[in-house]
PDB file of C-alpha atoms in Angstrom:
ATOM      1  CA  MET A 192     -47.466  34.392  32.427  1.00 49.00           C
ATOM      2  CA  CYS A 193     -47.747  33.252  36.066  1.00 47.00           C
ATOM      3  CA  ARG A 194     -46.784  29.696  35.050  1.00 45.00           C
ATOM      4  CA  TYR A 195     -43.786  31.044  33.139  1.00 39.00           C
ATOM      5  CA  ILE A 196     -42.577  33.027  36.157  1.00 41.00           C
ATOM      6  CA  LYS A 197     -42.908  29.956  38.409  1.00 43.00           C
ATOM      7  CA  LEU A 198     -40.911  27.894  35.919  1.00 37.00           C
ATOM      8  CA  ARG A 199     -38.127  30.496  35.875  1.00 41.00           C
ATOM      9  CA  LEU A 200     -38.028  30.552  39.673  1.00 39.00           C
ATOM     10  CA  LEU A 201     -37.856  26.745  39.757  1.00 38.00           C
ATOM     11  CA  ILE A 202     -34.987  26.696  37.265  1.00 33.00           C
ATOM     12  CA  SER A 203     -33.212  29.402  39.275  1.00 42.00           C
ATOM     13  CA  ASP A 204     -33.539  27.346  42.476  1.00 42.00           C
ATOM     14  CA  ILE A 205     -32.228  24.236  40.716  1.00 34.00           C
ATOM     15  CA  LEU A 206     -29.219  26.164  39.403  1.00 33.00           C
ATOM     16  CA  LYS A 207     -28.475  27.488  42.905  1.00 38.00           C
ATOM     17  CA  VAL A 208     -28.543  23.972  44.333  1.00 37.00           C
ATOM     18  CA  TYR A 209     -26.313  22.738  41.509  1.00 34.00           C
ATOM     19  CA  PHE A 210     -23.872  25.605  42.068  1.00 35.00           C
ATOM     20  CA  GLN A 211     -23.690  24.891  45.804  1.00 40.00           C
ATOM     21  CA  ALA A 212     -23.109  21.185  45.156  1.00 37.00           C
ATOM     22  CA  ALA A 213     -20.397  21.959  42.606  1.00 35.00           C
ATOM     23  CA  LEU A 214     -18.751  24.390  45.016  1.00 35.00           C
ATOM     24  CA  LEU A 215     -18.800  21.795  47.797  1.00 37.00           C
ATOM     25  CA  TYR A 216     -17.154  19.261  45.468  1.00 38.00           C
ATOM     26  CA  PHE A 217     -14.595  21.860  44.449  1.00 36.00           C
ATOM     27  CA  LEU A 218     -13.629  22.527  48.067  1.00 38.00           C
ATOM     28  CA  SER A 219     -13.700  18.981  49.348  1.00 40.00           C
ATOM     29  CA  SER A 220     -12.016  17.179  46.468  1.00 41.00           C
ATOM     30  CA  GLY A 221      -9.174  19.608  45.779  1.00 42.00           C
ATOM     31  CA  ALA A 222     -10.378  20.234  42.226  1.00 45.00           C
ATOM     32  CA  PHE A 223      -8.695  23.136  40.404  1.00 49.00           C
ATOM     33  CA  LEU A 224      -6.678  24.063  43.472  1.00 69.00           C
ATOM     34  CA  ALA A 225      -3.556  26.183  43.678  1.00 87.00           C
ATOM     35  CA  GLU A 226      -1.438  25.847  46.798  1.00 93.00           C
ATOM     36  CA  GLU A 227       1.719  27.529  48.021  1.00 94.00           C
ATOM     37  CA  PHE A 228       4.040  26.256  50.739  1.00 95.00           C
ATOM     38  CA  SER A 229       6.960  28.001  52.426  1.00 97.00           C
ATOM     39  CA  PHE A 230       9.000  26.352  55.186  1.00 97.00           C
ATOM     40  CA  LYS A 231      12.006  27.169  57.333  1.00 96.00           C
ATOM     41  CA  LEU A 232      14.127  24.091  58.077  1.00 95.00           C
ATOM     42  CA  SER A 233      16.117  23.778  61.284  1.00 94.00           C
ATOM     43  CA  THR A 234      17.971  21.204  63.357  1.00 91.00           C
ATOM     44  CA  LYS A 235      19.182  21.532  66.942  1.00 90.00           C
ATOM     45  CA  GLY A 236      17.663  25.018  66.989  1.00 90.00           C
ATOM     46  CA  ILE A 237      19.680  26.245  63.998  1.00 91.00           C
ATOM     47  CA  THR A 238      17.915  27.274  60.779  1.00 93.00           C
ATOM     48  CA  PHE A 239      19.823  25.920  57.812  1.00 92.00           C
ATOM     49  CA  ALA A 240      17.513  26.144  54.769  1.00 94.00           C
ATOM     50  CA  SER A 241      14.241  27.341  53.280  1.00 96.00           C
ATOM     51  CA  PHE A 242      11.861  25.510  50.988  1.00 97.00           C
ATOM     52  CA  GLN A 243       9.126  26.948  48.759  1.00 97.00           C
ATOM     53  CA  MET A 244       6.652  25.047  46.620  1.00 97.00           C
ATOM     54  CA  THR A 245       3.868  26.116  44.278  1.00 97.00           C
ATOM     55  CA  ALA A 246       1.417  23.474  43.105  1.00 96.00           C
ATOM     56  CA  LYS A 247      -1.599  23.544  40.826  1.00 94.00           C
ATOM     57  CA  ASN A 248      -3.968  20.707  40.055  1.00 91.00           C
ATOM     58  CA  ASP A 249      -7.305  20.085  38.419  1.00 91.00           C
ATOM     59  CA  PRO A 250      -9.194  16.757  38.661  1.00 88.00           C
ATOM     60  CA  ARG A 251      -6.891  15.065  36.128  1.00 93.00           C
ATOM     61  CA  THR A 252      -3.476  16.768  36.154  1.00 96.00           C
ATOM     62  CA  TYR A 253      -0.978  18.470  38.466  1.00 97.00           C
ATOM     63  CA  ARG A 254       2.042  20.730  38.105  1.00 97.00           C
ATOM     64  CA  ILE A 255       4.640  21.566  40.781  1.00 97.00           C
ATOM     65  CA  SER A 256       7.643  23.871  41.110  1.00 97.00           C
ATOM     66  CA  SER A 257       9.955  24.260  44.104  1.00 97.00           C
ATOM     67  CA  VAL A 258      13.085  25.991  45.361  1.00 97.00           C
ATOM     68  CA  PHE A 259      15.357  24.742  48.168  1.00 96.00           C
ATOM     69  CA  GLU A 260      18.081  27.092  49.418  1.00 95.00           C
ATOM     70  CA  SER A 261      20.622  26.764  52.198  1.00 92.00           C
ATOM     71  CA  SER A 262      20.747  29.633  54.679  1.00 92.00           C
ATOM     72  CA  GLY A 263      22.528  30.746  57.837  1.00 86.00           C
ATOM     73  CA  ILE A 264      25.979  29.313  58.515  1.00 82.00           C
ATOM     74  CA  LEU A 265      25.354  26.408  56.127  1.00 76.00           C
ATOM     75  CA  GLY A 266      24.369  28.811  53.377  1.00 78.00           C
ATOM     76  CA  ALA A 267      27.508  30.869  53.828  1.00 78.00           C
ATOM     77  CA  PHE A 268      29.719  27.823  53.300  1.00 79.00           C
ATOM     78  CA  THR A 269      27.725  25.838  50.724  1.00 82.00           C
ATOM     79  CA  ARG A 270      25.283  28.125  48.872  1.00 88.00           C
ATOM     80  CA  ILE A 271      23.137  25.165  47.894  1.00 93.00           C
ATOM     81  CA  ARG A 272      20.197  25.961  45.626  1.00 95.00           C
ATOM     82  CA  ILE A 273      17.934  23.326  44.071  1.00 96.00           C
ATOM     83  CA  VAL A 274      15.200  24.291  41.602  1.00 97.00           C
ATOM     84  CA  SER A 275      12.796  21.540  40.570  1.00 97.00           C
ATOM     85  CA  GLY A 276       9.604  21.053  38.593  1.00 97.00           C
ATOM     86  CA  ALA A 277       7.272  18.141  37.934  1.00 98.00           C
ATOM     87  CA  HIS A 278       4.006  17.463  36.172  1.00 97.00           C
ATOM     88  CA  GLY A 279       1.782  14.452  35.802  1.00 97.00           C
ATOM     89  CA  LYS A 280      -1.670  12.919  35.948  1.00 96.00           C
ATOM     90  CA  ILE A 281      -4.083  12.189  38.786  1.00 96.00           C
ATOM     91  CA  GLY A 282      -5.985   8.910  39.120  1.00 92.00           C
ATOM     92  CA  THR A 283      -9.688   9.019  38.363  1.00 89.00           C
ATOM     93  CA  ASN A 284     -10.744   7.377  41.646  1.00 87.00           C
ATOM     94  CA  ASP A 285      -8.421   9.173  44.061  1.00 90.00           C
ATOM     95  CA  ASN A 286      -7.442  12.862  43.973  1.00 89.00           C
ATOM     96  CA  LEU A 287      -4.238  11.969  45.865  1.00 93.00           C
ATOM     97  CA  ASP A 288      -3.160   9.358  43.316  1.00 95.00           C
ATOM     98  CA  PHE A 289      -0.359  11.335  41.653  1.00 96.00           C
ATOM     99  CA  ARG A 290       1.319   9.790  38.622  1.00 96.00           C
ATOM    100  CA  PRO A 291       4.358  11.768  37.411  1.00 97.00           C
ATOM    101  CA  LEU A 292       5.186  12.133  33.741  1.00 97.00           C
ATOM    102  CA  GLU A 293       8.343  14.249  33.897  1.00 97.00           C
ATOM    103  CA  VAL A 294      10.604  15.737  36.570  1.00 97.00           C
ATOM    104  CA  LEU A 295      13.392  18.287  36.065  1.00 97.00           C
ATOM    105  CA  SER A 296      15.909  19.436  38.684  1.00 96.00           C
ATOM    106  CA  LYS A 297      18.829  21.852  38.673  1.00 96.00           C
ATOM    107  CA  TRP A 298      21.094  22.201  41.677  1.00 92.00           C
ATOM    108  CA  GLN A 299      24.218  24.168  42.316  1.00 92.00           C
ATOM    109  CA  SER A 300      26.657  24.777  45.159  1.00 89.00           C
ATOM    110  CA  LEU A 301      30.033  26.401  45.580  1.00 86.00           C
ATOM    111  CA  LEU A 302      31.620  23.248  44.173  1.00 83.00           C
ATOM    112  CA  ASN A 303      29.527  22.177  41.206  1.00 88.00           C
ATOM    113  CA  LYS A 304      26.356  22.353  39.134  1.00 93.00           C
ATOM    114  CA  LYS A 305      24.154  19.502  37.958  1.00 94.00           C
ATOM    115  CA  GLN A 306      20.816  18.880  36.371  1.00 96.00           C
ATOM    116  CA  SER A 307      18.641  15.820  36.015  1.00 96.00           C
ATOM    117  CA  LYS A 308      15.633  14.693  34.037  1.00 97.00           C
ATOM    118  CA  ILE A 309      13.367  11.718  34.689  1.00 97.00           C
ATOM    119  CA  ARG A 310      10.404  10.628  32.603  1.00 96.00           C
ATOM    120  CA  TYR A 311       7.748   8.171  33.745  1.00 94.00           C
ATOM    121  CA  LYS A 312       5.074   6.085  32.087  1.00 92.00           C
ATOM    122  CA  ASP A 313       2.552   3.935  33.943  1.00 89.00           C
ATOM    123  CA  GLY A 314       4.534   4.099  37.181  1.00 88.00           C
ATOM    124  CA  LYS A 315       7.837   3.169  35.504  1.00 92.00           C
ATOM    125  CA  ILE A 316      10.938   5.239  34.813  1.00 95.00           C
ATOM    126  CA  ILE A 317      11.486   5.261  31.055  1.00 96.00           C
ATOM    127  CA  TYR A 318      14.187   7.964  30.858  1.00 96.00           C
ATOM    128  CA  TYR A 319      16.891   8.945  33.364  1.00 96.00           C
ATOM    129  CA  GLU A 320      19.679  11.435  32.804  1.00 96.00           C
ATOM    130  CA  VAL A 321      22.045  13.402  35.058  1.00 96.00           C
ATOM    131  CA  LEU A 322      24.415  15.995  33.589  1.00 96.00           C
ATOM    132  CA  PRO A 323      27.362  16.318  33.549  1.00 94.00           C
ATOM    133  CA  LYS A 324      27.273  12.925  35.298  1.00 91.00           C
ATOM    134  CA  ALA A 325      25.425  11.088  38.063  1.00 90.00           C
ATOM    135  CA  ARG A 326      26.946  10.907  41.523  1.00 88.00           C
ATOM    136  CA  LYS A 327      29.100   7.868  42.172  1.00 90.00           C
ATOM    137  CA  ASN A 328      27.055   5.192  43.911  1.00 93.00           C
ATOM    138  CA  LEU A 329      28.284   1.603  43.937  1.00 94.00           C
ATOM    139  CA  TYR A 330      24.900   0.462  45.241  1.00 96.00           C
ATOM    140  CA  ALA A 331      22.750   2.317  42.702  1.00 96.00           C
ATOM    141  CA  ILE A 332      19.787   0.379  41.332  1.00 95.00           C
ATOM    142  CA  ASP A 333      18.733  -0.016  37.728  1.00 96.00           C
ATOM    143  CA  PRO A 334      15.950   2.613  37.523  1.00 94.00           C
ATOM    144  CA  PHE A 335      14.287   0.947  34.537  1.00 95.00           C
ATOM    145  CA  THR A 336      13.335  -2.119  36.579  1.00 94.00           C
ATOM    146  CA  LEU A 337      11.186  -0.170  39.046  1.00 93.00           C
ATOM    147  CA  LYS A 338       7.393  -0.310  39.095  1.00 92.00           C
ATOM    148  CA  GLY A 339       4.853   1.880  40.822  1.00 93.00           C
ATOM    149  CA  VAL A 340       7.286   4.648  41.831  1.00 95.00           C
ATOM    150  CA  ILE A 341       6.975   8.426  41.971  1.00 96.00           C
ATOM    151  CA  ASP A 342       9.614  11.156  42.251  1.00 96.00           C
ATOM    152  CA  PRO A 343      10.718  12.978  45.450  1.00 95.00           C
ATOM    153  CA  LEU A 344       9.060  16.267  44.455  1.00 96.00           C
ATOM    154  CA  THR A 345       5.699  14.628  43.778  1.00 97.00           C
ATOM    155  CA  VAL A 346       5.785  12.691  47.054  1.00 96.00           C
ATOM    156  CA  THR A 347       6.573  15.947  48.879  1.00 96.00           C
ATOM    157  CA  PHE A 348       3.459  17.513  47.352  1.00 96.00           C
ATOM    158  CA  TRP A 349       1.490  14.369  48.232  1.00 96.00           C
ATOM    159  CA  MET A 350       2.543  14.729  51.868  1.00 95.00           C
ATOM    160  CA  LEU A 351       2.017  18.497  52.142  1.00 95.00           C
ATOM    161  CA  LYS A 352      -1.177  18.843  50.111  1.00 94.00           C
ATOM    162  CA  SER A 353      -4.311  19.988  51.926  1.00 93.00           C
ATOM    163  CA  ARG A 354      -6.629  17.086  52.723  1.00 94.00           C
ATOM    164  CA  THR A 355     -10.119  16.332  53.926  1.00 94.00           C
ATOM    165  CA  PHE A 356     -10.443  14.759  57.379  1.00 93.00           C
ATOM    166  CA  ASN A 357     -10.973  11.273  55.914  1.00 93.00           C
ATOM    167  CA  GLN A 358      -7.750  11.566  53.900  1.00 94.00           C
ATOM    168  CA  LEU A 359      -5.539  12.462  56.852  1.00 96.00           C
ATOM    169  CA  CYS A 360      -2.750  10.087  57.896  1.00 96.00           C
ATOM    170  CA  ARG A 361      -3.473   7.600  55.120  1.00 94.00           C
ATOM    171  CA  GLY A 362      -1.451   6.258  52.209  1.00 95.00           C
ATOM    172  CA  LYS A 363       1.834   4.736  51.126  1.00 96.00           C
ATOM    173  CA  LYS A 364       4.184   5.600  48.254  1.00 96.00           C
ATOM    174  CA  LEU A 365       7.356   4.220  46.668  1.00 96.00           C
ATOM    175  CA  VAL A 366       9.833   6.959  45.752  1.00 96.00           C
ATOM    176  CA  SER A 367      12.905   6.984  43.521  1.00 94.00           C
ATOM    177  CA  GLU A 368      15.223   9.686  42.212  1.00 93.00           C
ATOM    178  CA  GLY A 369      16.824   7.194  39.822  1.00 93.00           C
ATOM    179  CA  GLN A 370      19.494   5.599  42.034  1.00 94.00           C
ATOM    180  CA  SER A 371      17.611   4.460  45.128  1.00 95.00           C
ATOM    181  CA  VAL A 372      14.155   3.519  46.456  1.00 96.00           C
ATOM    182  CA  ILE A 373      12.406   4.733  49.615  1.00 97.00           C
ATOM    183  CA  SER A 374       8.935   3.923  50.909  1.00 97.00           C
ATOM    184  CA  VAL A 375       6.850   6.632  52.603  1.00 97.00           C
ATOM    185  CA  HIS A 376       4.099   5.272  54.812  1.00 96.00           C
ATOM    186  CA  PHE A 377       1.572   6.971  57.103  1.00 96.00           C
ATOM    187  CA  GLN A 378       0.993   4.867  60.220  1.00 95.00           C
ATOM    188  CA  ASN A 379      -0.829   6.582  63.101  1.00 94.00           C
ATOM    189  CA  LYS A 380      -3.139   9.523  63.780  1.00 95.00           C
ATOM    190  CA  LYS A 381      -3.371  11.490  67.022  1.00 94.00           C
ATOM    191  CA  GLU A 382      -5.648  14.408  67.913  1.00 92.00           C
ATOM    192  CA  THR A 383      -4.618  17.088  70.407  1.00 90.00           C
ATOM    193  CA  ASP A 384      -6.812  20.167  70.899  1.00 87.00           C
ATOM    194  CA  ASP A 385      -7.595  21.438  67.382  1.00 90.00           C
ATOM    195  CA  LEU A 386      -4.582  19.773  65.744  1.00 96.00           C
ATOM    196  CA  ILE A 387      -4.089  16.375  64.132  1.00 97.00           C
ATOM    197  CA  HIS A 388      -0.697  14.676  64.140  1.00 97.00           C
ATOM    198  CA  CYS A 389       0.055  12.142  61.408  1.00 97.00           C
ATOM    199  CA  GLN A 390       2.936   9.834  62.220  1.00 97.00           C
ATOM    200  CA  GLY A 391       4.705   7.832  59.573  1.00 97.00           C
ATOM    201  CA  GLN A 392       7.939   6.284  58.423  1.00 97.00           C
ATOM    202  CA  PHE A 393      10.549   6.615  55.703  1.00 96.00           C
ATOM    203  CA  LYS A 394      12.118   3.253  54.912  1.00 96.00           C
ATOM    204  CA  PHE A 395      15.333   3.082  52.892  1.00 96.00           C
ATOM    205  CA  LEU A 396      14.908   0.020  50.675  1.00 96.00           C
ATOM    206  CA  LYS A 397      17.556  -0.127  47.936  1.00 95.00           C
ATOM    207  CA  GLY A 398      20.457   1.852  46.504  1.00 96.00           C
ATOM    208  CA  PHE A 399      22.128   2.875  49.776  1.00 95.00           C
ATOM    209  CA  ASP A 400      25.567   2.140  51.196  1.00 93.00           C
ATOM    210  CA  PRO A 401      24.844  -0.328  54.049  1.00 92.00           C
ATOM    211  CA  HIS A 402      27.865   0.959  55.985  1.00 90.00           C
ATOM    212  CA  LYS A 403      26.468   4.502  56.031  1.00 89.00           C
ATOM    213  CA  TYR A 404      22.817   3.501  56.340  1.00 89.00           C
ATOM    214  CA  LYS A 405      22.879   0.857  59.048  1.00 88.00           C
ATOM    215  CA  LYS A 406      19.614   2.396  60.198  1.00 92.00           C
ATOM    216  CA  THR A 407      16.998   2.128  57.451  1.00 94.00           C
ATOM    217  CA  ASN A 408      13.807   3.327  59.183  1.00 95.00           C
ATOM    218  CA  TYR A 409      13.252   7.013  59.952  1.00 96.00           C
ATOM    219  CA  SER A 410      10.067   8.429  61.473  1.00 97.00           C
ATOM    220  CA  PHE A 411       8.253  11.622  60.496  1.00 97.00           C
ATOM    221  CA  ASN A 412       5.360  13.641  61.873  1.00 97.00           C
ATOM    222  CA  LEU A 413       2.994  16.014  60.072  1.00 97.00           C
ATOM    223  CA  THR A 414       0.864  18.409  62.116  1.00 97.00           C
ATOM    224  CA  TYR A 415      -2.360  19.586  60.488  1.00 97.00           C
ATOM    225  CA  GLU A 416      -4.765  22.377  61.395  1.00 96.00           C
ATOM    226  CA  LYS A 417      -8.136  23.378  59.952  1.00 93.00           C
ATOM    227  CA  SER A 418      -8.012  25.772  57.042  1.00 90.00           C
ATOM    228  CA  LYS A 419      -9.251  29.254  57.919  1.00 85.00           C
ATOM    229  CA  GLN A 420     -10.866  29.542  54.491  1.00 82.00           C
ATOM    230  CA  ASN A 421     -12.657  26.179  54.597  1.00 84.00           C
ATOM    231  CA  LEU A 422     -13.238  24.203  57.802  1.00 82.00           C
ATOM    232  CA  ASN A 423     -13.675  20.974  55.782  1.00 86.00           C
ATOM    233  CA  ILE A 424     -10.016  21.127  54.712  1.00 93.00           C
ATOM    234  CA  TRP A 425      -6.896  20.497  56.820  1.00 96.00           C
ATOM    235  CA  THR A 426      -3.543  22.087  56.035  1.00 95.00           C
ATOM    236  CA  VAL A 427       0.014  21.277  57.156  1.00 96.00           C
ATOM    237  CA  LYS A 428       1.380  23.519  59.912  1.00 96.00           C
ATOM    238  CA  LEU A 429       4.581  21.723  60.871  1.00 96.00           C
ATOM    239  CA  MET A 430       6.636  18.769  59.734  1.00 97.00           C
ATOM    240  CA  SER A 431       9.443  17.011  61.588  1.00 96.00           C
ATOM    241  CA  PHE A 432      11.485  14.014  60.517  1.00 95.00           C
ATOM    242  CA  ASP A 433      14.461  11.976  61.673  1.00 94.00           C
ATOM    243  CA  THR A 434      17.627  11.998  59.568  1.00 90.00           C
ATOM    244  CA  ARG A 435      21.208  10.799  59.857  1.00 86.00           C
ATOM    245  CA  ILE A 436      22.121  14.229  61.310  1.00 84.00           C
ATOM    246  CA  GLY A 437      19.264  14.251  63.820  1.00 90.00           C
ATOM    247  CA  LEU A 438      15.724  15.625  64.010  1.00 94.00           C
ATOM    248  CA  VAL A 439      14.847  18.208  61.360  1.00 95.00           C
ATOM    249  CA  LYS A 440      11.879  20.549  61.798  1.00 96.00           C
ATOM    250  CA  ALA A 441      10.114  22.298  58.933  1.00 96.00           C
ATOM    251  CA  LEU A 442       7.931  25.162  60.187  1.00 96.00           C
ATOM    252  CA  ARG A 443       5.442  26.533  57.707  1.00 96.00           C
ATOM    253  CA  THR A 444       5.691  30.281  57.222  1.00 92.00           C
ATOM    254  CA  ARG A 445       3.049  30.584  54.468  1.00 84.00           C
TER     255      ARG A 445
END
């Protein structure tokens, strides 16, 4: 009987250690995580839009939904609303290796309504459709010749997703919405107080009017802080990026 009790205690201790190890993996790798992001976008001190995203992922798959809405003076004149969703797979060796399978978007304004669908396979676009018709772009690329690209919604999740310290400010992605290609590249990391600033660059590669886009490189900055729930994880607090209209700031509200 005494030997049986000792065996049960040993098994119990082993299970506790296993549970703690599994929990640590769960927290550090992003396994089975659900994340929500809400941002207010502003430029020159004027708020012009809001952006919300909900994302869920397990070790092998991810699913994202988002809503972008104009607000303030811009919202009164444009009433822009873009609803998007994407799902895909995650690489086995890297929990930030997102590989989209399908992306759907619907956007409307005071002037028109459109919707688009893109399907991917092995980093290639295999289906591209915009209804009622794609925007006129004399410099548009052939989307079916691209390799190793992901969609704008997935790259947004890739940038905003909570990360471990070793994953901060690292990585590069090629992005296409079907007509153009942009590269997103983290470059530098700076630490100030309890915050980490990741600096990077958007580079406009193909599919853009060279007369409108004489400048092709635009910088961005992501500011991370430690998660209050788990000090091993860092979460985005603020994002700022250069655009043709000037510096845009995205302040996280949730």
